[in-house]
Coordinates of C-alpha atoms in Angstrom, one line a residue:
Chain A
X411 CA -48.4 -253.9 -142.4
X412 CA -50.0 -254.6 -139.1
X413 CA -53.5 -253.2 -139.7
X414 CA -56.3 -255.3 -141.2
X415 CA -57.6 -252.6 -143.5
X416 CA -54.1 -251.9 -144.9
X417 CA -53.6 -255.6 -145.5
X418 CA -57.0 -256.2 -147.1
X419 CA -56.7 -253.2 -149.4
X420 CA -53.1 -253.9 -150.5
X421 CA -52.6 -253.7 -154.2
X422 CA -49.7 -254.8 -156.4
X423 CA -48.7 -253.1 -159.7
X424 CA -48.8 -255.6 -162.6
X425 CA -47.8 -253.2 -165.4
X426 CA -49.8 -251.5 -168.2
X427 CA -52.1 -249.8 -165.6
X428 CA -53.2 -253.1 -164.1
X429 CA -53.2 -253.6 -160.3
X430 CA -53.9 -256.8 -158.5
X431 CA -55.9 -257.1 -155.2
X432 CA -57.4 -259.8 -153.0
X433 CA -60.9 -259.2 -151.7
X434 CA -61.2 -260.5 -148.2
X435 CA -64.4 -262.2 -147.0
X436 CA -64.2 -260.2 -143.8
X437 CA -65.8 -257.2 -145.7
X438 CA -68.9 -259.0 -146.9
X439 CA -72.4 -257.8 -146.5
X440 CA -74.9 -260.5 -147.4
X441 CA -74.0 -262.0 -150.8
X442 CA -71.6 -259.2 -151.8
X443 CA -68.5 -257.4 -150.7
X444 CA -69.0 -253.9 -149.2
X445 CA -68.9 -251.1 -151.8
X446 CA -66.9 -248.7 -149.7
X447 CA -64.1 -251.3 -149.2
X448 CA -64.0 -251.9 -153.0
X449 CA -63.9 -248.1 -153.6
X450 CA -60.9 -247.9 -151.2
X451 CA -59.1 -250.6 -153.3
X452 CA -59.9 -248.7 -156.5
X453 CA -58.8 -245.5 -154.9
X454 CA -55.4 -247.0 -153.9
X455 CA -54.9 -248.3 -157.4
X456 CA -55.6 -244.9 -158.9
X457 CA -53.2 -243.2 -156.5
X458 CA -50.5 -245.8 -157.2
X459 CA -51.0 -245.5 -161.0
X460 CA -50.7 -241.7 -160.8
X461 CA -47.7 -241.9 -158.5
X462 CA -45.9 -244.2 -160.9
X463 CA -46.3 -241.7 -163.7
X464 CA -45.5 -238.5 -161.9
X465 CA -42.2 -238.7 -160.1
X466 CA -43.2 -235.8 -157.8
X467 CA -46.4 -237.7 -156.8
X468 CA -48.3 -234.4 -157.2
X469 CA -51.8 -235.9 -157.2
X470 CA -52.1 -238.3 -154.3
X471 CA -55.6 -237.3 -153.1
X472 CA -59.1 -238.1 -154.4
X473 CA -61.4 -235.1 -155.1
X474 CA -64.2 -236.9 -156.9
X475 CA -64.8 -240.6 -157.5
X476 CA -67.9 -241.7 -159.4
X477 CA -68.6 -245.5 -159.3
X478 CA -71.3 -247.3 -161.2
X479 CA -71.9 -250.8 -159.7
X480 CA -72.3 -253.4 -162.4
X481 CA -72.3 -256.8 -160.5
X482 CA -71.7 -258.0 -157.0
X483 CA -68.0 -258.7 -156.2
X484 CA -67.1 -261.9 -154.3
X485 CA -64.2 -262.7 -152.0
X486 CA -61.0 -263.7 -153.9
X487 CA -58.6 -262.3 -156.5
X488 CA -59.6 -259.0 -158.3
X489 CA -58.0 -256.5 -160.6
X490 CA -58.2 -252.8 -161.1
X491 CA -57.7 -251.8 -164.7
X492 CA -56.6 -248.1 -164.8
X493 CA -56.3 -245.7 -167.7
X494 CA -55.1 -242.1 -167.2
X495 CA -57.2 -239.8 -169.3
X496 CA -56.0 -236.5 -168.1
X497 CA -52.7 -235.6 -166.3
X498 CA -50.8 -232.5 -165.6
X499 CA -52.2 -229.3 -164.3
X500 CA -54.1 -229.1 -161.0
X501 CA -56.0 -232.4 -161.5
X502 CA -55.6 -235.9 -163.0
X503 CA -58.5 -238.1 -164.1
X504 CA -58.4 -241.9 -164.4
X505 CA -60.8 -244.5 -165.7
X506 CA -60.7 -247.4 -163.3
X507 CA -62.6 -250.7 -163.5
X508 CA -62.7 -253.4 -160.8
X509 CA -62.9 -256.8 -162.5
X510 CA -62.9 -260.4 -161.4
X511 CA -62.3 -263.6 -163.4
X512 CA -65.3 -265.9 -163.3
X513 CA -64.7 -269.2 -165.0
X514 CA -62.0 -267.7 -167.2
X515 CA -64.2 -264.7 -168.2
X516 CA -63.4 -261.1 -167.3
X517 CA -66.4 -259.8 -165.3
X518 CA -66.6 -256.1 -164.5
X519 CA -67.8 -255.3 -161.0
X520 CA -67.5 -251.5 -160.7
X521 CA -66.7 -248.9 -163.4
X522 CA -65.3 -245.7 -162.0
X523 CA -64.0 -242.3 -163.0
X524 CA -61.6 -240.7 -160.5
X525 CA -60.3 -237.1 -160.4
X526 CA -57.3 -236.7 -158.1
X527 CA -55.2 -233.7 -157.0
X528 CA -53.5 -232.5 -153.9
X529 CA -55.6 -231.2 -150.9
X530 CA -54.4 -228.1 -149.2
X531 CA -53.2 -228.2 -145.6
X532 CA -56.6 -227.4 -144.2
X533 CA -55.3 -225.4 -141.3
X534 CA -52.7 -223.3 -143.2
X535 CA -52.9 -219.6 -142.7
X536 CA -54.8 -218.1 -145.6
X537 CA -56.7 -215.4 -143.8
X538 CA -56.6 -213.0 -146.8
X539 CA -57.5 -215.6 -149.4
X540 CA -61.2 -215.4 -150.4
X541 CA -61.2 -219.1 -151.1
X542 CA -59.9 -220.1 -147.7
X543 CA -62.0 -222.2 -145.3
X544 CA -62.0 -219.3 -142.9
X545 CA -63.6 -217.1 -145.6
X546 CA -66.1 -219.9 -146.2
X547 CA -66.9 -220.2 -142.5
X548 CA -67.5 -216.4 -142.4
X549 CA -70.1 -216.9 -145.2
X550 CA -71.8 -219.7 -143.2
X551 CA -70.7 -222.3 -145.7
X552 CA -68.7 -224.6 -143.4
X553 CA -71.2 -227.4 -142.9
X554 CA -71.1 -228.3 -139.2
X555 CA -71.2 -231.8 -137.9
X556 CA -74.3 -233.1 -136.0
X557 CA -74.1 -233.0 -132.2
X558 CA -73.7 -236.6 -131.0
X559 CA -73.9 -238.2 -127.5
X560 CA -70.4 -239.0 -126.2
X561 CA -68.8 -242.1 -127.8
X562 CA -69.3 -244.2 -124.7
X563 CA -73.0 -243.6 -124.7
X564 CA -73.4 -244.7 -128.3
X565 CA -74.3 -248.2 -129.7
X566 CA -71.4 -250.3 -130.8
X567 CA -71.9 -251.9 -134.2
X568 CA -70.2 -255.2 -133.2
X569 CA -73.0 -255.5 -130.6
X570 CA -75.5 -256.1 -133.5
X571 CA -77.6 -259.3 -133.1
X572 CA -75.8 -262.5 -134.1
X573 CA -78.0 -262.9 -137.2
X574 CA -76.9 -259.5 -138.5
X575 CA -73.3 -260.1 -137.7
X576 CA -73.4 -263.3 -139.6
X577 CA -74.7 -261.7 -142.8
X578 CA -72.5 -258.7 -142.4
X579 CA -69.0 -259.7 -141.0
X580 CA -67.8 -256.3 -142.0
X581 CA -69.5 -255.0 -138.8
X582 CA -66.5 -256.5 -136.9
X583 CA -64.1 -254.5 -139.0
X584 CA -65.8 -251.2 -138.2
X585 CA -65.7 -249.6 -134.8
X586 CA -68.9 -247.5 -135.5
X587 CA -70.7 -246.1 -132.5
X588 CA -74.3 -245.3 -133.5
X589 CA -76.2 -242.3 -132.1
X590 CA -78.8 -244.3 -130.1
X591 CA -81.6 -242.1 -131.4
X592 CA -80.8 -243.2 -135.0
X593 CA -80.3 -246.9 -134.2
X594 CA -83.7 -247.9 -132.9
X595 CA -84.2 -249.9 -136.0
X596 CA -81.8 -252.4 -134.5
X597 CA -84.5 -253.0 -131.9
X598 CA -87.3 -253.1 -134.4
X599 CA -88.3 -249.5 -133.8
X600 CA -87.2 -247.5 -136.8
X601 CA -87.7 -243.8 -136.4
X602 CA -89.0 -243.3 -139.9
X603 CA -86.7 -240.3 -140.4
X604 CA -84.3 -242.0 -142.9
X605 CA -81.3 -240.9 -140.9
X606 CA -78.4 -242.8 -139.4
X607 CA -75.4 -241.2 -137.8
X608 CA -72.6 -241.9 -135.4
X609 CA -68.9 -241.9 -134.6
X610 CA -66.6 -243.9 -136.9
X611 CA -63.2 -245.5 -136.8
X612 CA -61.9 -248.9 -137.8
X613 CA -62.1 -251.5 -135.0
X614 CA -58.4 -252.0 -134.9
X615 CA -57.7 -248.2 -134.9
X616 CA -56.1 -248.2 -138.3
X617 CA -55.5 -244.5 -139.3
X618 CA -57.3 -243.4 -142.4
X619 CA -56.0 -241.1 -145.1
X620 CA -57.9 -239.3 -147.9
X621 CA -58.3 -242.5 -149.9
X622 CA -59.6 -244.3 -146.8
X623 CA -62.6 -241.8 -146.7
X624 CA -63.8 -243.6 -149.9
X625 CA -64.5 -246.6 -147.6
X626 CA -66.1 -244.5 -144.8
X627 CA -68.8 -243.0 -147.1
X628 CA -70.3 -246.4 -147.5
X629 CA -69.7 -247.8 -144.1
X630 CA -73.1 -247.3 -142.4
X631 CA -76.1 -249.5 -143.0
X632 CA -78.6 -248.3 -145.6
X633 CA -80.8 -245.5 -144.3
X634 CA -83.7 -247.6 -145.4
X635 CA -83.1 -249.6 -142.1
X636 CA -84.3 -246.5 -140.3
X637 CA -87.5 -246.5 -142.5
X638 CA -88.3 -250.0 -141.4
X639 CA -87.1 -251.6 -144.6
X640 CA -84.5 -254.2 -143.4
X641 CA -83.4 -255.6 -146.7
X642 CA -80.9 -255.5 -149.5
X643 CA -80.6 -252.0 -151.1
X644 CA -78.2 -252.5 -154.0
X645 CA -76.3 -249.4 -155.1
X646 CA -76.6 -248.3 -158.7
X647 CA -74.1 -245.5 -158.5
X648 CA -72.1 -243.6 -155.8
X649 CA -70.1 -240.4 -156.2
X650 CA -67.8 -239.4 -153.4
X651 CA -66.2 -236.0 -152.9
X652 CA -63.1 -235.9 -150.6
X653 CA -62.9 -232.3 -149.4
X654 CA -59.9 -232.5 -147.1
X655 CA -57.4 -234.9 -145.6
X656 CA -58.8 -236.2 -142.3
X657 CA -57.1 -235.3 -139.0
X658 CA -56.4 -238.2 -136.7
X659 CA -59.1 -239.4 -134.3
X660 CA -62.8 -240.2 -134.4
X661 CA -64.8 -239.3 -137.5
X662 CA -68.5 -238.3 -137.5
X663 CA -70.6 -239.9 -140.2
X664 CA -74.2 -239.1 -141.2
X665 CA -76.4 -240.9 -143.8
X666 CA -79.7 -239.5 -144.8
X667 CA -82.3 -239.8 -147.6
X668 CA -84.8 -237.2 -148.6
X669 CA -86.4 -238.8 -151.7
X670 CA -87.8 -242.2 -152.6
X671 CA -89.2 -242.2 -156.1
X672 CA -89.6 -244.7 -158.9
X673 CA -88.5 -247.5 -156.6
X674 CA -85.1 -245.9 -155.9
X675 CA -83.8 -243.6 -153.2
X676 CA -80.8 -241.3 -153.0
X677 CA -78.6 -241.5 -149.9
X678 CA -76.4 -238.6 -148.9
X679 CA -73.4 -239.1 -146.6
X680 CA -71.2 -236.6 -144.9
X681 CA -68.0 -237.2 -142.9
X682 CA -66.3 -234.8 -140.5
X683 CA -63.0 -235.3 -138.8
X684 CA -62.1 -234.8 -135.2
X685 CA -61.5 -231.0 -135.8
X686 CA -65.1 -230.7 -137.1
X687 CA -64.0 -230.2 -140.7
X688 CA -66.1 -231.7 -143.4
X689 CA -63.7 -234.1 -145.1
X690 CA -66.0 -236.1 -147.4
X691 CA -69.5 -236.3 -148.7
X692 CA -71.1 -238.7 -151.1
X693 CA -74.4 -239.4 -152.7
X694 CA -75.6 -242.7 -154.0
X695 CA -78.7 -243.9 -155.9
X696 CA -79.9 -247.3 -154.7
X697 CA -82.8 -249.7 -155.3
X698 CA -85.4 -249.6 -152.5
X699 CA -85.7 -252.9 -150.7
X700 CA -89.0 -254.7 -151.5
X701 CA -89.2 -256.0 -147.9
X702 CA -90.8 -256.1 -145.5
Chain B
X1426 CA -86.9 -230.7 -186.5
X1427 CA -88.2 -227.3 -185.7
X1428 CA -86.8 -226.7 -182.2
X1429 CA -83.4 -225.2 -181.7
X1430 CA -82.5 -227.6 -178.8
X1431 CA -83.4 -230.6 -181.0
X1432 CA -81.3 -229.3 -183.8
X1433 CA -78.3 -228.3 -181.7
X1434 CA -78.2 -231.6 -179.9
X1435 CA -78.7 -233.8 -183.0
X1436 CA -76.3 -236.7 -183.3
X1437 CA -75.4 -239.0 -186.1
X1438 CA -74.3 -242.6 -185.7
X1439 CA -70.9 -243.2 -187.3
X1440 CA -70.5 -246.9 -186.4
X1441 CA -68.4 -248.7 -183.8
X1442 CA -70.0 -246.7 -181.0
X1443 CA -69.0 -243.3 -182.4
X1444 CA -71.6 -240.5 -182.7
X1445 CA -71.0 -237.2 -184.4
X1446 CA -72.4 -233.9 -183.1
X1447 CA -72.0 -230.2 -183.8
X1448 CA -71.6 -227.8 -180.8
X1449 CA -73.5 -224.6 -181.5
X1450 CA -72.0 -221.3 -180.3
X1451 CA -75.4 -220.4 -179.0
X1452 CA -74.9 -222.5 -175.9
X1453 CA -71.7 -220.8 -174.8
X1454 CA -70.9 -219.3 -171.4
X1455 CA -67.8 -217.3 -171.4
X1456 CA -65.0 -219.2 -173.0
X1457 CA -66.7 -222.6 -172.9
X1458 CA -69.8 -224.4 -174.0
X1459 CA -72.4 -225.0 -171.3
X1460 CA -71.9 -228.3 -169.5
X1461 CA -75.7 -229.2 -169.4
X1462 CA -75.9 -228.8 -173.1
X1463 CA -72.9 -231.1 -173.6
X1464 CA -74.5 -233.6 -171.1
X1465 CA -77.7 -233.7 -173.2
X1466 CA -75.6 -234.5 -176.3
X1467 CA -73.8 -237.3 -174.5
X1468 CA -77.1 -238.5 -173.1
X1469 CA -78.6 -238.7 -176.6
X1470 CA -75.6 -240.6 -177.9
X1471 CA -75.8 -243.1 -175.1
X1472 CA -79.6 -243.6 -175.7
X1473 CA -78.9 -244.0 -179.5
X1474 CA -76.2 -246.5 -178.9
X1475 CA -78.3 -248.6 -176.6
X1476 CA -81.3 -248.4 -178.9
X1477 CA -79.1 -249.7 -181.8
X1478 CA -78.1 -252.7 -179.8
X1479 CA -81.5 -253.7 -178.2
X1480 CA -84.2 -254.0 -180.8
X1481 CA -86.9 -253.6 -178.1
X1482 CA -85.3 -250.2 -177.0
X1483 CA -85.7 -251.3 -173.4
X1484 CA -83.4 -248.8 -171.8
X1485 CA -84.2 -245.3 -173.2
X1486 CA -84.0 -243.3 -170.0
X1487 CA -81.0 -242.1 -167.9
X1488 CA -81.0 -243.0 -164.2
X1489 CA -77.5 -241.8 -163.3
X1490 CA -74.9 -240.0 -165.4
X1491 CA -71.5 -239.1 -163.9
X1492 CA -69.4 -236.6 -165.9
X1493 CA -65.8 -235.6 -165.2
X1494 CA -65.0 -232.3 -167.0
X1495 CA -61.5 -232.5 -168.5
X1496 CA -61.2 -229.4 -170.8
X1497 CA -63.4 -226.7 -172.1
X1498 CA -65.4 -227.6 -175.3
X1499 CA -65.6 -225.0 -178.1
X1500 CA -68.2 -224.5 -180.8
X1501 CA -67.8 -226.8 -183.8
X1502 CA -67.6 -230.5 -184.6
X1503 CA -67.5 -233.0 -181.7
X1504 CA -67.8 -236.7 -181.2
X1505 CA -69.1 -239.0 -178.5
X1506 CA -67.3 -242.3 -178.2
X1507 CA -69.4 -244.9 -176.5
X1508 CA -68.7 -248.3 -175.1
X1509 CA -71.4 -250.5 -173.6
X1510 CA -70.0 -252.1 -170.5
X1511 CA -73.2 -253.7 -169.1
X1512 CA -76.3 -254.6 -170.9
X1513 CA -79.4 -256.8 -170.3
X1514 CA -81.2 -257.0 -167.0
X1515 CA -82.9 -253.9 -165.6
X1516 CA -80.0 -251.4 -166.4
X1517 CA -77.3 -250.8 -169.0
X1518 CA -74.1 -248.9 -168.3
X1519 CA -72.1 -247.1 -171.0
X1520 CA -68.7 -245.3 -171.0
X1521 CA -69.1 -242.2 -173.0
X1522 CA -66.4 -239.6 -173.9
X1523 CA -67.0 -236.3 -175.6
X1524 CA -64.0 -235.4 -177.7
X1525 CA -63.0 -232.8 -180.2
X1526 CA -60.2 -232.6 -182.8
X1527 CA -57.8 -229.8 -182.1
X1528 CA -55.1 -229.5 -184.8
X1529 CA -55.5 -233.1 -185.7
X1530 CA -55.2 -234.3 -182.1
X1531 CA -58.1 -236.1 -180.2
X1532 CA -58.8 -233.9 -177.1
X1533 CA -61.2 -235.4 -174.5
X1534 CA -63.6 -232.8 -173.1
X1535 CA -65.9 -234.9 -170.8
X1536 CA -65.5 -238.5 -169.6
X1537 CA -68.8 -239.9 -168.5
X1538 CA -70.4 -243.1 -167.1
X1539 CA -74.1 -243.5 -167.8
X1540 CA -76.5 -246.0 -166.3
X1541 CA -79.8 -246.2 -168.3
X1542 CA -83.0 -248.1 -167.8
X1543 CA -86.7 -247.5 -168.2
X1544 CA -88.6 -245.2 -165.9
X1545 CA -92.0 -246.3 -164.7
X1546 CA -95.1 -244.4 -165.6
X1547 CA -95.0 -242.2 -162.5
X1548 CA -98.7 -242.1 -162.2
X1549 CA -99.5 -245.7 -162.7
X1550 CA -101.7 -247.3 -160.0
X1551 CA -99.4 -249.2 -157.6
X1552 CA -101.3 -248.5 -154.4
X1553 CA -100.3 -251.8 -152.8
X1554 CA -96.6 -251.6 -153.9
X1555 CA -94.3 -250.7 -151.0
X1556 CA -92.0 -249.1 -153.6
X1557 CA -94.6 -246.9 -155.2
X1558 CA -94.4 -243.1 -155.1
X1559 CA -97.6 -243.1 -153.1
X1560 CA -95.9 -245.2 -150.4
X1561 CA -92.9 -242.9 -150.5
X1562 CA -95.1 -239.9 -150.0
X1563 CA -96.8 -241.6 -147.1
X1564 CA -93.3 -241.9 -145.5
X1565 CA -92.7 -238.2 -146.1
X1566 CA -90.1 -239.0 -148.7
X1567 CA -91.6 -237.2 -151.7
X1568 CA -89.4 -234.1 -151.8
X1569 CA -91.7 -231.1 -152.4
X1570 CA -90.8 -228.3 -154.8
X1571 CA -90.2 -224.8 -153.3
X1572 CA -93.2 -222.4 -153.5
X1573 CA -92.4 -219.8 -156.1
X1574 CA -94.1 -216.5 -157.1
X1575 CA -96.2 -216.9 -160.3
X1576 CA -94.3 -217.1 -163.5
X1577 CA -95.3 -213.6 -164.6
X1578 CA -93.9 -212.1 -161.4
X1579 CA -90.4 -213.7 -161.9
X1580 CA -87.3 -212.3 -163.5
X1581 CA -86.7 -213.4 -167.2
X1582 CA -83.2 -214.6 -167.8
X1583 CA -83.1 -212.9 -171.3
X1584 CA -83.6 -209.6 -169.4
X1585 CA -80.0 -210.0 -168.0
X1586 CA -77.7 -207.0 -168.5
X1587 CA -76.2 -206.8 -172.0
X1588 CA -72.7 -207.6 -170.8
X1589 CA -74.0 -210.8 -169.2
X1590 CA -75.9 -211.8 -172.3
X1591 CA -72.8 -211.2 -174.4
X1592 CA -70.7 -213.7 -172.4
X1593 CA -73.6 -216.1 -171.9
X1594 CA -75.6 -216.3 -175.2
X1595 CA -77.2 -219.5 -173.8
X1596 CA -79.4 -217.1 -171.7
X1597 CA -81.3 -216.5 -174.9
X1598 CA -81.9 -220.3 -175.3
X1599 CA -83.3 -220.6 -171.8
X1600 CA -86.8 -219.3 -170.8
X1601 CA -85.8 -219.3 -167.1
X1602 CA -87.9 -217.2 -164.8
X1603 CA -86.0 -216.5 -161.6
X1604 CA -87.6 -216.2 -158.2
X1605 CA -86.8 -212.5 -157.6
X1606 CA -85.7 -213.2 -154.0
X1607 CA -82.9 -215.3 -155.3
X1608 CA -81.9 -213.1 -158.2
X1609 CA -80.9 -209.9 -156.4
X1610 CA -77.3 -210.7 -157.3
X1611 CA -78.2 -209.5 -160.8
X1612 CA -78.7 -206.1 -159.2
X1613 CA -75.4 -206.3 -157.3
X1614 CA -77.2 -207.3 -154.1
X1615 CA -76.5 -211.1 -153.6
X1616 CA -78.5 -212.5 -150.7
X1617 CA -75.5 -214.5 -149.4
X1618 CA -77.7 -217.6 -149.1
X1619 CA -76.1 -219.5 -152.0
X1620 CA -79.5 -220.4 -153.4
X1621 CA -80.9 -219.7 -156.9
X1622 CA -84.3 -221.0 -158.0
X1623 CA -87.0 -220.4 -160.6
X1624 CA -89.3 -221.7 -163.3
X1625 CA -87.6 -223.3 -166.3
X1626 CA -88.4 -224.1 -169.9
X1627 CA -86.6 -223.5 -173.2
X1628 CA -87.2 -220.1 -174.8
X1629 CA -88.8 -221.7 -177.8
X1630 CA -91.0 -224.1 -175.7
X1631 CA -89.2 -227.2 -177.0
X1632 CA -90.6 -230.1 -175.0
X1633 CA -88.1 -232.0 -172.9
X1634 CA -87.8 -235.7 -172.2
X1635 CA -85.8 -237.6 -169.6
X1636 CA -82.5 -237.0 -171.5
X1637 CA -83.3 -233.3 -171.7
X1638 CA -83.2 -233.1 -167.9
X1639 CA -79.5 -233.6 -168.1
X1640 CA -79.3 -230.1 -169.7
X1641 CA -81.7 -228.6 -167.1
X1642 CA -79.6 -229.6 -164.1
X1643 CA -76.8 -227.3 -165.3
X1644 CA -79.0 -224.5 -166.7
X1645 CA -78.9 -222.0 -163.8
X1646 CA -76.0 -219.7 -163.1
X1647 CA -73.6 -220.9 -160.4
X1648 CA -74.9 -220.4 -156.9
X1649 CA -71.7 -218.5 -156.2
X1650 CA -73.4 -215.5 -157.9
X1651 CA -75.8 -215.4 -155.0
X1652 CA -72.7 -215.3 -152.7
X1653 CA -71.4 -212.2 -154.4
X1654 CA -68.8 -214.1 -156.4
X1655 CA -69.6 -213.2 -160.0
X1656 CA -66.9 -215.2 -161.7
X1657 CA -66.1 -218.4 -163.6
X1658 CA -66.8 -221.5 -161.5
X1659 CA -65.4 -224.4 -163.5
X1660 CA -67.1 -227.8 -162.8
X1661 CA -64.8 -230.6 -161.9
X1662 CA -67.5 -233.3 -161.8
X1663 CA -71.3 -233.5 -162.1
X1664 CA -73.5 -236.5 -161.4
X1665 CA -77.2 -236.3 -162.4
X1666 CA -79.9 -238.6 -161.3
X1667 CA -83.1 -238.7 -163.4
X1668 CA -85.9 -239.9 -161.2
X1669 CA -88.8 -239.8 -163.6
X1670 CA -89.9 -238.7 -167.0
X1671 CA -91.1 -235.1 -166.9
X1672 CA -94.7 -234.2 -167.5
X1673 CA -95.2 -231.4 -170.1
X1674 CA -95.2 -227.8 -168.8
X1675 CA -93.0 -225.6 -166.7
X1676 CA -90.3 -227.2 -164.6
X1677 CA -89.1 -225.8 -161.2
X1678 CA -85.4 -225.8 -160.7
X1679 CA -83.4 -225.1 -157.5
X1680 CA -79.6 -224.8 -157.1
X1681 CA -78.0 -224.6 -153.7
X1682 CA -74.6 -224.9 -152.0
X1683 CA -74.0 -225.8 -148.4
X1684 CA -70.2 -226.2 -148.3
X1685 CA -67.3 -224.3 -149.5
X1686 CA -64.0 -226.0 -148.5
X1687 CA -60.5 -226.2 -149.9
X1688 CA -61.3 -223.7 -152.6
X1689 CA -64.2 -225.9 -154.0
X1690 CA -67.9 -226.0 -153.4
X1691 CA -70.6 -228.5 -154.1
X1692 CA -73.8 -227.4 -155.9
X1693 CA -77.0 -229.4 -155.5
X1694 CA -79.7 -229.1 -158.1
X1695 CA -83.3 -230.4 -157.9
X1696 CA -85.8 -230.3 -160.8
X1697 CA -89.6 -230.9 -160.4
X1698 CA -92.1 -231.2 -163.2
X1699 CA -95.5 -229.4 -163.5
X1700 CA -97.2 -232.1 -161.4
X1701 CA -94.8 -231.4 -158.5
X1702 CA -92.9 -234.7 -159.0
X1703 CA -89.1 -234.6 -158.4
X1704 CA -87.8 -235.6 -161.8
X1705 CA -84.1 -235.0 -161.5
X1706 CA -81.4 -234.0 -159.1
X1707 CA -77.7 -233.4 -159.5
X1708 CA -74.6 -232.6 -157.5
X1709 CA -71.5 -231.0 -158.9
X1710 CA -68.1 -230.1 -157.4
X1711 CA -66.8 -226.8 -158.8
X1712 CA -63.9 -224.5 -158.3
X1713 CA -64.7 -221.4 -156.3
X1714 CA -64.3 -218.2 -158.3
X1715 CA -61.3 -216.2 -157.1
X1716 CA -63.2 -212.9 -157.7
X1717 CA -64.2 -210.4 -156.7

């Protein structure tokens, strides 16, 4: 395995539904490990568990993964406990909990429910199928990606100020190119729109599959940055939908919030692949930063 | 208990985290029991379990409930198995599974993760708090309800054609008043917008609390009706966020889809109370009907 993402999300089957992992410090943001990186590890463990139980490996792809964040994970050993609660038919569902040992005690970090299946080949010929993507497009229901400036005119995440890179080394893992109009918060001029978008790939060009999209939906900074709130916005819950396997090439990612209420905000994310197909979307509920 | 909703969602503690319920046939839609009604039962069991463990009953309100639908529930006895996986602090998280006995076998219907806490008094004076709703409104982040025609000019759900009422007796439980512009599908003239909205209350005026909102987010017909697809749209997963306790009076509910892909569609729901406050939102991933 030559890619950093592949290495850092590697899991090993330990039997009885248990999968071992090692959380790399390179994916930290402030005091915690990035949630999307942890979701990808959980997603790989679920896929491995299902593959070990069904010889035809019929459910390799996430459709919906709901994660409730319980405590902040730290670099070091971790385990994913899995329990298959539905299998057979079109979908399988797995309970998966990411845990770490702290002074000999089992501490749960993330509790997740994951429903997996097999995504269609998105470009197969199904012209006469009323459930085809072509039929959806004809109904105006193929959500189009935002129009972004060319990659080379966008802002590279690894160009973030040194103090930001220091608290968020994961910026060096990501090859994000921010739409400059939605990155003015980095210069102290947040737009106030609550919108951040850009091109996305991993810095080392590691190709991403359907499970990798679970990382991408939590890869941008919190949209509260664009509201002038540069602070820690802990996620309470995140549900990701993977809608299709991504084609190779640059992804387009958009994060947006519409509602702040009761001290929390929801953050919606959409991800399109290089063919313009919506491949993932997610919504999370997070605590509003109390600063500045 | 004089209200039907209260009666039909009543639960009884059986010890060891187990709660008994009885699913009433009055909440059926076609071959299954309505998902929102089941979520309310799960939500009550979670609240009861948490209340039994914390004498100060500090976490009565749902914040996020993620439900993966495993099989169709039927009228009759049911159980909610609960396991508290985080308690103390600002939030508690509970694993909850709705199960039924079928020929002596335990059959899971819905697997859920629920994060509970205590909602603020939404109208308390927090003028100088940057996380107050007033501050959010000043940022343009207080999502406003749609403007609807007056209740008396809207379409009553119990006026649905007899053949619809027969497959969906829950229409008689609901006092929904549909915005006529989004109910033309009932006359065979779907708008094609994928949007259904209206006023909501229960037919017998039963008051609803924060847990009751878990029922409301799945109370409207699938938005695919408004796309001309009058068919069964089974939910794969639904995550509800409760943002505030509802004030008494009519609620406003909006269901909308933006994306159909791979044979599935996401359906977003928002619920506002009579003061115009967003009190709940949800997103579900459902299978597209194959008809007509």
